PDB file of C-alpha atoms in Angstrom:
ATOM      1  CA  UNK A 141     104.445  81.653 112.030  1.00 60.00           C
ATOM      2  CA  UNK A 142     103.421  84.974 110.177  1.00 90.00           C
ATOM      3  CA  UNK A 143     104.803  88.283 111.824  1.00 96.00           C
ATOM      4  CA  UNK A 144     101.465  90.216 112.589  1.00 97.00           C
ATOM      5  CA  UNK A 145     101.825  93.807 113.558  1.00 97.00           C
ATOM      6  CA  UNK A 146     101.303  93.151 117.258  1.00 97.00           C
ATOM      7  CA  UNK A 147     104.512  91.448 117.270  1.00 97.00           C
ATOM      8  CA  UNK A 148     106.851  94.561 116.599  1.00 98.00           C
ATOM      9  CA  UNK A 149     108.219  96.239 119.140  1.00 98.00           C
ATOM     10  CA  UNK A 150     106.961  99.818 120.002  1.00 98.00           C
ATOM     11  CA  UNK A 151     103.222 101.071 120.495  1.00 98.00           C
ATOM     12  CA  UNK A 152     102.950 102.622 117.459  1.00 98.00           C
ATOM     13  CA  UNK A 153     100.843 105.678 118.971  1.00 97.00           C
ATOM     14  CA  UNK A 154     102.927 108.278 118.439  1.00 97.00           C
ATOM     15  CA  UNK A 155     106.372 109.180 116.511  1.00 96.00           C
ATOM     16  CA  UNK A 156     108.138 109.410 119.743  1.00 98.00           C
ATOM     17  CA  UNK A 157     107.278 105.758 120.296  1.00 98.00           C
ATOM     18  CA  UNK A 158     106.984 103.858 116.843  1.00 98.00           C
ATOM     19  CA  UNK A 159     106.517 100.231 116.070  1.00 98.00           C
ATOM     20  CA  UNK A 160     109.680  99.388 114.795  1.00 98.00           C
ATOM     21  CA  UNK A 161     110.697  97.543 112.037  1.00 98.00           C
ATOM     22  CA  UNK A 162     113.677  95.327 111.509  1.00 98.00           C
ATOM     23  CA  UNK A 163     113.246  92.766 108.869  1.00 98.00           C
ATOM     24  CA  UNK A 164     111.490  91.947 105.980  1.00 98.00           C
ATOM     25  CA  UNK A 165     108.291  89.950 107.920  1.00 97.00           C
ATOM     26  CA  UNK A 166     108.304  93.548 109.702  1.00 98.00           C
ATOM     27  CA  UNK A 167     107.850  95.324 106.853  1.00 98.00           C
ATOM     28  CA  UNK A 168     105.335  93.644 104.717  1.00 98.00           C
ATOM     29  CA  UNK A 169     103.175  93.173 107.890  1.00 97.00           C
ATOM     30  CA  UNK A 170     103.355  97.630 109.061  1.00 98.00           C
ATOM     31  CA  UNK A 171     102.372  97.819 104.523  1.00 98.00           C
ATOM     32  CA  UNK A 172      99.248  95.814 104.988  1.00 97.00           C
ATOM     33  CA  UNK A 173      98.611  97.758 108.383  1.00 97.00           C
ATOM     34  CA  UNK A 174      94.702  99.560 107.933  1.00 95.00           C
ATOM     35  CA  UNK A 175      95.394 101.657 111.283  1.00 95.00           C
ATOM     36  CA  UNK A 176      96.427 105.324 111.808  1.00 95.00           C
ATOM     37  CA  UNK A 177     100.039 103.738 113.392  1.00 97.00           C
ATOM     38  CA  UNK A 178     103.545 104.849 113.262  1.00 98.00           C
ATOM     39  CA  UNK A 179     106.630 102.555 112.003  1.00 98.00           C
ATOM     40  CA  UNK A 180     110.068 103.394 111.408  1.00 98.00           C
ATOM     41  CA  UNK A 181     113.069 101.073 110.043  1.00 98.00           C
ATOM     42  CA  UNK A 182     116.187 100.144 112.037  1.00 98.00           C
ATOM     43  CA  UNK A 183     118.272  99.065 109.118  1.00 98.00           C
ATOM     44  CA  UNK A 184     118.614  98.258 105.557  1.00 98.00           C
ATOM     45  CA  UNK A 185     116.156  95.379 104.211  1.00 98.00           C
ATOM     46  CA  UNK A 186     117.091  92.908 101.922  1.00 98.00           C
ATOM     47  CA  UNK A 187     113.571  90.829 100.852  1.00 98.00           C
ATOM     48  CA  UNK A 188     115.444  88.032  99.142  1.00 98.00           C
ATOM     49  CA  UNK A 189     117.540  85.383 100.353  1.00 97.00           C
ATOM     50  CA  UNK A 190     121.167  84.921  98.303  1.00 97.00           C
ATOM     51  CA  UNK A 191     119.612  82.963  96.099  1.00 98.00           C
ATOM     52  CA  UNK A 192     116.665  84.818  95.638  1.00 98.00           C
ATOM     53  CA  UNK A 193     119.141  87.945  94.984  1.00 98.00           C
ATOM     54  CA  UNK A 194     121.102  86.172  92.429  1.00 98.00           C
ATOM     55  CA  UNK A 195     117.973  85.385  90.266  1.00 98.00           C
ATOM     56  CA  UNK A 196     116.664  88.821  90.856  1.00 98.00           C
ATOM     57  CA  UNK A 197     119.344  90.317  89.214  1.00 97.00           C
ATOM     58  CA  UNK A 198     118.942  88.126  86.273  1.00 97.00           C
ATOM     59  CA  UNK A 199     115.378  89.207  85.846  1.00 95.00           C
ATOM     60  CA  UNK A 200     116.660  93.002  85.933  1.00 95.00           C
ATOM     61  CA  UNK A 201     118.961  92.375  83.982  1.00 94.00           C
ATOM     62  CA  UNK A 202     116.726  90.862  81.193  1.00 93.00           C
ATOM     63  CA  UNK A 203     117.614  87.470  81.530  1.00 96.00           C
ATOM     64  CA  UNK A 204     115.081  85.242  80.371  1.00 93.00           C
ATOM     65  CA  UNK A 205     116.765  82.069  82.529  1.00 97.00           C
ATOM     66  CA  UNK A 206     115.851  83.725  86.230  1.00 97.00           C
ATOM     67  CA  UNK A 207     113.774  81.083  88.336  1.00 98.00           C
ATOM     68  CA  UNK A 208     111.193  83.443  89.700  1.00 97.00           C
ATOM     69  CA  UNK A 209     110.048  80.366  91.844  1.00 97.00           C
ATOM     70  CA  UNK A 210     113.127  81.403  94.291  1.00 98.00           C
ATOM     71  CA  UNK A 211     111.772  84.536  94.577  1.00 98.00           C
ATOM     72  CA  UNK A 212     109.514  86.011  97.837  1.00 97.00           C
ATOM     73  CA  UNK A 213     106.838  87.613  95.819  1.00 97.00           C
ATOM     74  CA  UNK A 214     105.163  91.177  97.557  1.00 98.00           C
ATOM     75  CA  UNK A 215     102.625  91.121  95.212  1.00 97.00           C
ATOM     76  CA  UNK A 216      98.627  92.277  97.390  1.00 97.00           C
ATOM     77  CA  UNK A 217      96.044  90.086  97.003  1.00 95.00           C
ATOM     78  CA  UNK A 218      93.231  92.357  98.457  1.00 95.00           C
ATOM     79  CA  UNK A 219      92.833  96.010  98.425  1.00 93.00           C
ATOM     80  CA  UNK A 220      94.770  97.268 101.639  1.00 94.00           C
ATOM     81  CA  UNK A 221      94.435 100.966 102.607  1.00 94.00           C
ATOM     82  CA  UNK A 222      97.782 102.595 104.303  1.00 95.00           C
ATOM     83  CA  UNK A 223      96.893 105.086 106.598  1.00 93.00           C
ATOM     84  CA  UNK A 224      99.633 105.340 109.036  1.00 96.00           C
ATOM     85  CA  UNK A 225     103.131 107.122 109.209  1.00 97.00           C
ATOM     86  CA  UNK A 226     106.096 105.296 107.895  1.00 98.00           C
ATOM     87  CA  UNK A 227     109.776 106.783 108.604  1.00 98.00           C
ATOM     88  CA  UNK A 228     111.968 105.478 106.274  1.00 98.00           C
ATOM     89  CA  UNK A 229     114.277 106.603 108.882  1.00 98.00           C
ATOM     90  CA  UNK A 230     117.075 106.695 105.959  1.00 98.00           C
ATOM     91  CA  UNK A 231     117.007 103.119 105.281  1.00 98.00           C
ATOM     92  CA  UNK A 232     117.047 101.120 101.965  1.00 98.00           C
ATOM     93  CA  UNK A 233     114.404  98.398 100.712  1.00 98.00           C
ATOM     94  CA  UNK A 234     116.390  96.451  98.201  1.00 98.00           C
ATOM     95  CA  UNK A 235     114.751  93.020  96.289  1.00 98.00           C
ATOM     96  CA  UNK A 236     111.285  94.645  96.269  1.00 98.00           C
ATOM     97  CA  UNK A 237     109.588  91.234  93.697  1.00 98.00           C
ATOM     98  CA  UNK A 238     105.896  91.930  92.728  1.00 97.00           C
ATOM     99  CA  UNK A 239     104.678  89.816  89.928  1.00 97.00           C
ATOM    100  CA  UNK A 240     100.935  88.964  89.012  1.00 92.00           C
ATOM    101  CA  UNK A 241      98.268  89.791  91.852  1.00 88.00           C
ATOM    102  CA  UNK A 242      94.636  90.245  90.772  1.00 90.00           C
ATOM    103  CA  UNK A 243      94.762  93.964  92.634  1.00 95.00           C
ATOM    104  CA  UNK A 244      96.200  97.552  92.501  1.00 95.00           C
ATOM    105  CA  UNK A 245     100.414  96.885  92.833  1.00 97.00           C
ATOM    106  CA  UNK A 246     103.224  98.905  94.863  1.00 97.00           C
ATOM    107  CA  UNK A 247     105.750  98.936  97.788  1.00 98.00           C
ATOM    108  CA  UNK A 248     102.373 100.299  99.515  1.00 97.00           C
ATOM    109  CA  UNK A 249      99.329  99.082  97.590  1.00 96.00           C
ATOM    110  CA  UNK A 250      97.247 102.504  98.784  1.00 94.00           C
ATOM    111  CA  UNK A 251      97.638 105.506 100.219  1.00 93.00           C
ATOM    112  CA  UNK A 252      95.030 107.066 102.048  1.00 89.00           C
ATOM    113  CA  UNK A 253      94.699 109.943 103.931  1.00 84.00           C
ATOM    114  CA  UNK A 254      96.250 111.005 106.770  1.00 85.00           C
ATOM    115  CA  UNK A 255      99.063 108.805 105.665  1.00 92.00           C
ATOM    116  CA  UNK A 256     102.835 109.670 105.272  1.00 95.00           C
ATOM    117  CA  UNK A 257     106.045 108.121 104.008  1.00 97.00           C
ATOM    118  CA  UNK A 258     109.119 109.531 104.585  1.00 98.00           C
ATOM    119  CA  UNK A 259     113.372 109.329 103.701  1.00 98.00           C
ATOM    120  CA  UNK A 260     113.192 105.882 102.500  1.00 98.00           C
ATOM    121  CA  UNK A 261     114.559 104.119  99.085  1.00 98.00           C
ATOM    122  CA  UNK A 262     113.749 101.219  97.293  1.00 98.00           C
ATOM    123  CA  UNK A 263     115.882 100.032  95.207  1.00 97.00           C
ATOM    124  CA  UNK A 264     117.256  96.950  92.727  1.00 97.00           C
ATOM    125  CA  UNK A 265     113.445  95.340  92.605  1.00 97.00           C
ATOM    126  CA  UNK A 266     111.390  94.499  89.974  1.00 97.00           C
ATOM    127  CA  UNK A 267     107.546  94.587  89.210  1.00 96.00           C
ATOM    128  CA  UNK A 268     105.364  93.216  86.287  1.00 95.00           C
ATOM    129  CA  UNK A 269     101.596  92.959  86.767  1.00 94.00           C
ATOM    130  CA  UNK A 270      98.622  93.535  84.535  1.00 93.00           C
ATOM    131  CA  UNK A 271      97.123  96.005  87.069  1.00 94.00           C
ATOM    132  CA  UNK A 272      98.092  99.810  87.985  1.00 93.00           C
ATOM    133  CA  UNK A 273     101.873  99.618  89.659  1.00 95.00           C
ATOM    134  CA  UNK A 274     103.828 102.286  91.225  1.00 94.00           C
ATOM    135  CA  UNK A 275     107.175 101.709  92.632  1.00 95.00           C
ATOM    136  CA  UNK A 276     106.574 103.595  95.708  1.00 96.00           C
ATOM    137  CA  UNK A 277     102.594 103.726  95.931  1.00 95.00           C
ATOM    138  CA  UNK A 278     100.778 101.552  93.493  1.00 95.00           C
ATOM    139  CA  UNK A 279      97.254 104.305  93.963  1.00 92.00           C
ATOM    140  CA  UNK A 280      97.264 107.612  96.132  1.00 88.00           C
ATOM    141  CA  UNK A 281      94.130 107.316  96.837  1.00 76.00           C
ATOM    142  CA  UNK A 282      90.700 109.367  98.668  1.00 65.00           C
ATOM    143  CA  UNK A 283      87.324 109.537  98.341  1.00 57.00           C
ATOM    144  CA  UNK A 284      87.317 113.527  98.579  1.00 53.00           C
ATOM    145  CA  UNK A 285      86.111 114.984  95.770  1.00 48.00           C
ATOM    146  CA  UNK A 286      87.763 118.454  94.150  1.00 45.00           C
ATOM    147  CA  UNK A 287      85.075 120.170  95.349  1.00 46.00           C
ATOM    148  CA  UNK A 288      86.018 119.918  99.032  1.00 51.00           C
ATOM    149  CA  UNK A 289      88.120 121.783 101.194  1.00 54.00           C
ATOM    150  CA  UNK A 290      91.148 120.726 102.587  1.00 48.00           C
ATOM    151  CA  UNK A 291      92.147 121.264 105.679  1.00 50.00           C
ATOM    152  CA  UNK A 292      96.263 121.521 105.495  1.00 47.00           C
ATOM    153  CA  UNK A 293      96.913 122.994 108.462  1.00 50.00           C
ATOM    154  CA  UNK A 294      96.114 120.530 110.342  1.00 47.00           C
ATOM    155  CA  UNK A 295      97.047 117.676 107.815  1.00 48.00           C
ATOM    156  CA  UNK A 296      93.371 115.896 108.822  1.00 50.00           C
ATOM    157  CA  UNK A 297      92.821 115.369 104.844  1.00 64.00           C
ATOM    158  CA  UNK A 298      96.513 115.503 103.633  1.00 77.00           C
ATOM    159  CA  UNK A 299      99.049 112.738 103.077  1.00 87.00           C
ATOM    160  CA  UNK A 300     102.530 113.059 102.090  1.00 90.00           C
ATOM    161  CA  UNK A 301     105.741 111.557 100.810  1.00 94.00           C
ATOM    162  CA  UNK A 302     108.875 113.211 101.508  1.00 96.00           C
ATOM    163  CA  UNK A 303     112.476 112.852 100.978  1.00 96.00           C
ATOM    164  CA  UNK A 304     112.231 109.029  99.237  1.00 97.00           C
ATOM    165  CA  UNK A 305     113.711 107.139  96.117  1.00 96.00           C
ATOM    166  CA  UNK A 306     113.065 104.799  93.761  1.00 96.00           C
ATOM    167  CA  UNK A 307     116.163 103.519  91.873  1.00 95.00           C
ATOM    168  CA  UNK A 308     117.667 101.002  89.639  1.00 94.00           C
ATOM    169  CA  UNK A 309     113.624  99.317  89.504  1.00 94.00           C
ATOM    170  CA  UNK A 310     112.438  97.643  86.447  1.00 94.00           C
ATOM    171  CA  UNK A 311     108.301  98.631  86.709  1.00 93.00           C
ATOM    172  CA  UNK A 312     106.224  97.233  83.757  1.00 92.00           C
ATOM    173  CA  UNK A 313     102.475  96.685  83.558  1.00 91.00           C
ATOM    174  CA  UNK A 314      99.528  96.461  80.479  1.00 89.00           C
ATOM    175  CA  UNK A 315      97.861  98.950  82.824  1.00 88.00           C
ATOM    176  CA  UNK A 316      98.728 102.431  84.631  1.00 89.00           C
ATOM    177  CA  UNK A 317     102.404 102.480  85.518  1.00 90.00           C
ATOM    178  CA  UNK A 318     104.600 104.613  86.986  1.00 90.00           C
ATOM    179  CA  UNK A 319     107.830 105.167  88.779  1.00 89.00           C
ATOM    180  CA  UNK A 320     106.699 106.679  91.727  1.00 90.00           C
ATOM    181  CA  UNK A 321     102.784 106.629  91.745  1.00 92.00           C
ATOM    182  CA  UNK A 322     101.007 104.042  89.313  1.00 92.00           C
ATOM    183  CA  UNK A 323      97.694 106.367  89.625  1.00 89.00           C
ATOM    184  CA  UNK A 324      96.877 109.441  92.171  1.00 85.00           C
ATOM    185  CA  UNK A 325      93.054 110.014  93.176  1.00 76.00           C
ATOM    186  CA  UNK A 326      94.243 112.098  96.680  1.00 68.00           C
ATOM    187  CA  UNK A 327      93.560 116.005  96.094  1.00 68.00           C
ATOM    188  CA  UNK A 328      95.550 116.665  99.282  1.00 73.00           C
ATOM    189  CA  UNK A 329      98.547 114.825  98.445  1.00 84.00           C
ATOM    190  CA  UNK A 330     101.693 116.350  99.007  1.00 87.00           C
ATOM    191  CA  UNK A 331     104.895 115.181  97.516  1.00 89.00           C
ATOM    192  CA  UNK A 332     108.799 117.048  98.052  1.00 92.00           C
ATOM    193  CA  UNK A 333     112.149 115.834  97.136  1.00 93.00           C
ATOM    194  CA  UNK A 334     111.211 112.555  95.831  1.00 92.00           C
ATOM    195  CA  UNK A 335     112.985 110.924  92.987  1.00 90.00           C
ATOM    196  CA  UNK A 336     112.469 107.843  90.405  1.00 88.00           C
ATOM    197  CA  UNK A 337     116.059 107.279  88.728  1.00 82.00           C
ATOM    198  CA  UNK A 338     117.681 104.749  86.299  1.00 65.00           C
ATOM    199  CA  UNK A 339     114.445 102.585  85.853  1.00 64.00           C
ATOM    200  CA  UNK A 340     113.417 100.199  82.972  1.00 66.00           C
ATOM    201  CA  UNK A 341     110.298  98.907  82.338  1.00 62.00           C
ATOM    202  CA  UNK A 342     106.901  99.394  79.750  1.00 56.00           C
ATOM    203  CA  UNK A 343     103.889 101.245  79.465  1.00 52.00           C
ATOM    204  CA  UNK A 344     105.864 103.743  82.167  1.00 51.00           C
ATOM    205  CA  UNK A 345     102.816 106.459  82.190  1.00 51.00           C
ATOM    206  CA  UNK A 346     104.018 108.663  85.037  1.00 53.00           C
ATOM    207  CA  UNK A 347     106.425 109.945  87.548  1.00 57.00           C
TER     208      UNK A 347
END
C-alpha cells in the first residue's frame, strides 16, 4: 500500500506541530504534497535498499555494468507544485535515483510560492533526464511577473531555501541543469548558505 500524506504523523498546520517524516515512502509522498503543509525529518534517509546502494555507486562512479533495474527511481511523472515548509531538520537524503520522466526533474520537482526548504542535504544520488534537473529544485517557479511587488515582510509571495547541500551528486541532462536549481522563474526567491559541492555530470548550466 502507497504511503499517502494522511498517513504521517503530525497535522501539518503549523511548525510547532509538523507532519513528520521518517522514511523514504514519507518523503516522496510530503515532495508530491500541493498543500501549504509543514514536514520535518526524524532521521537520515537512505532511498535504496543494499542492493540498490551497491549499484548506485557503480553508476556514480561511471560504471557502465550498474543494473539500474535495482534501483527505486524518484523520477515525477506530472507537474507537482511544492508549496509547503520542509525542515530538513539537519538530516541527510542519500540514494536520491532520477532517470527519464517526461517532466521538469529534482529532489522537489517545483517550488512555488510561499514554499520553504530548510538545513537538509542530499547527497551520493544521481540524475540523468532529457528535461530541466536541479539537484535540490528541478524549477523555482511563479507566475508573478517582475513587474509586481513583493510583499517580503510578510513572506505571502516569497519562498526560500536555507542552510541545505547538495554533495557528491552526479546531475546530467540535454536540457537546463544545475546543481542546485535546474531553472528559477520565482522573483521572490530567497536563497542563504546553500551549497552544491564535488558534483559530476553534463550540460551543468547553473548553481
Amino acid at each position: 500500500t502507497s504511503v499517502t500524506v494522511d498517513d504521517l504523523q503530525g497535522t501539518g498546520t503549523s511548525a510547532s506541530d509538523p507532519k513528520l517524516i521518517y522514511t523514504g515512502a514519507e518523503l516522496y509522498a510530503a515532495t508530491r504534497c500541493t498543500t501549504d503543509t509543514y514536514f520535518k525529518l526524524m532521521n537520515d534517509i537512505q532511498l535504496q535498499s543494499p542492493e540498490g546502494i551497491e549499484e548506485l555507486n557503480k553508476l556514480l562512479a561511471g560504471d557502465p555494468s550498474a543494473d539500474t533495474s535495482k534501483l527505486n527511481n524518484w523520477a515525477y511523472t506530472a507537474q507537482t507544485k511544492f508549496i509547503g515548509q520542509l525542515e530538513g531538520n539537519f538530516k541527510t537524503v542519500s540514494g536520491l535515483y532520477i532517470s527519464g520522466g517526461s517532466v521538469e526533474q529534482g529532489f522537489i520537482q517545483y517550488l512555488d510560492t510561499p514554499a520553504s526548504i530548510s538545513n537538509l542535504t542530499i547527497k551520493d544520488s544521481y540524475y540523468n533526464t532529457t528535461k530541466t534537473v536541479g539537484g535540490m529544485v528541478g524549477v523555482a517557479w511563479s507566475t508573478q511577473s517582475v513587474n509586481d511587488e513583493i510583499d517580503r515582510d510578510n513572506k505571502v509571495d516569497v519562498s526560500s531555501v536555507t542552510g541545505c547541500r547538495v554533495e557528491d551528486c552526479h546531475i546530467e541532462s540535454t536540457s537546463n541543469a544545475g546543481g542546485f536549481f535546474g531553472q528559477t522563474r520565482l522573483i521572490g526567491l530567497e536563497v542563504t548558505d546553500c551549497l552544491y559541492n564535488k558534483g559530476t555530470g553534463a550540460l551543468i548550466a547553473g548553481g
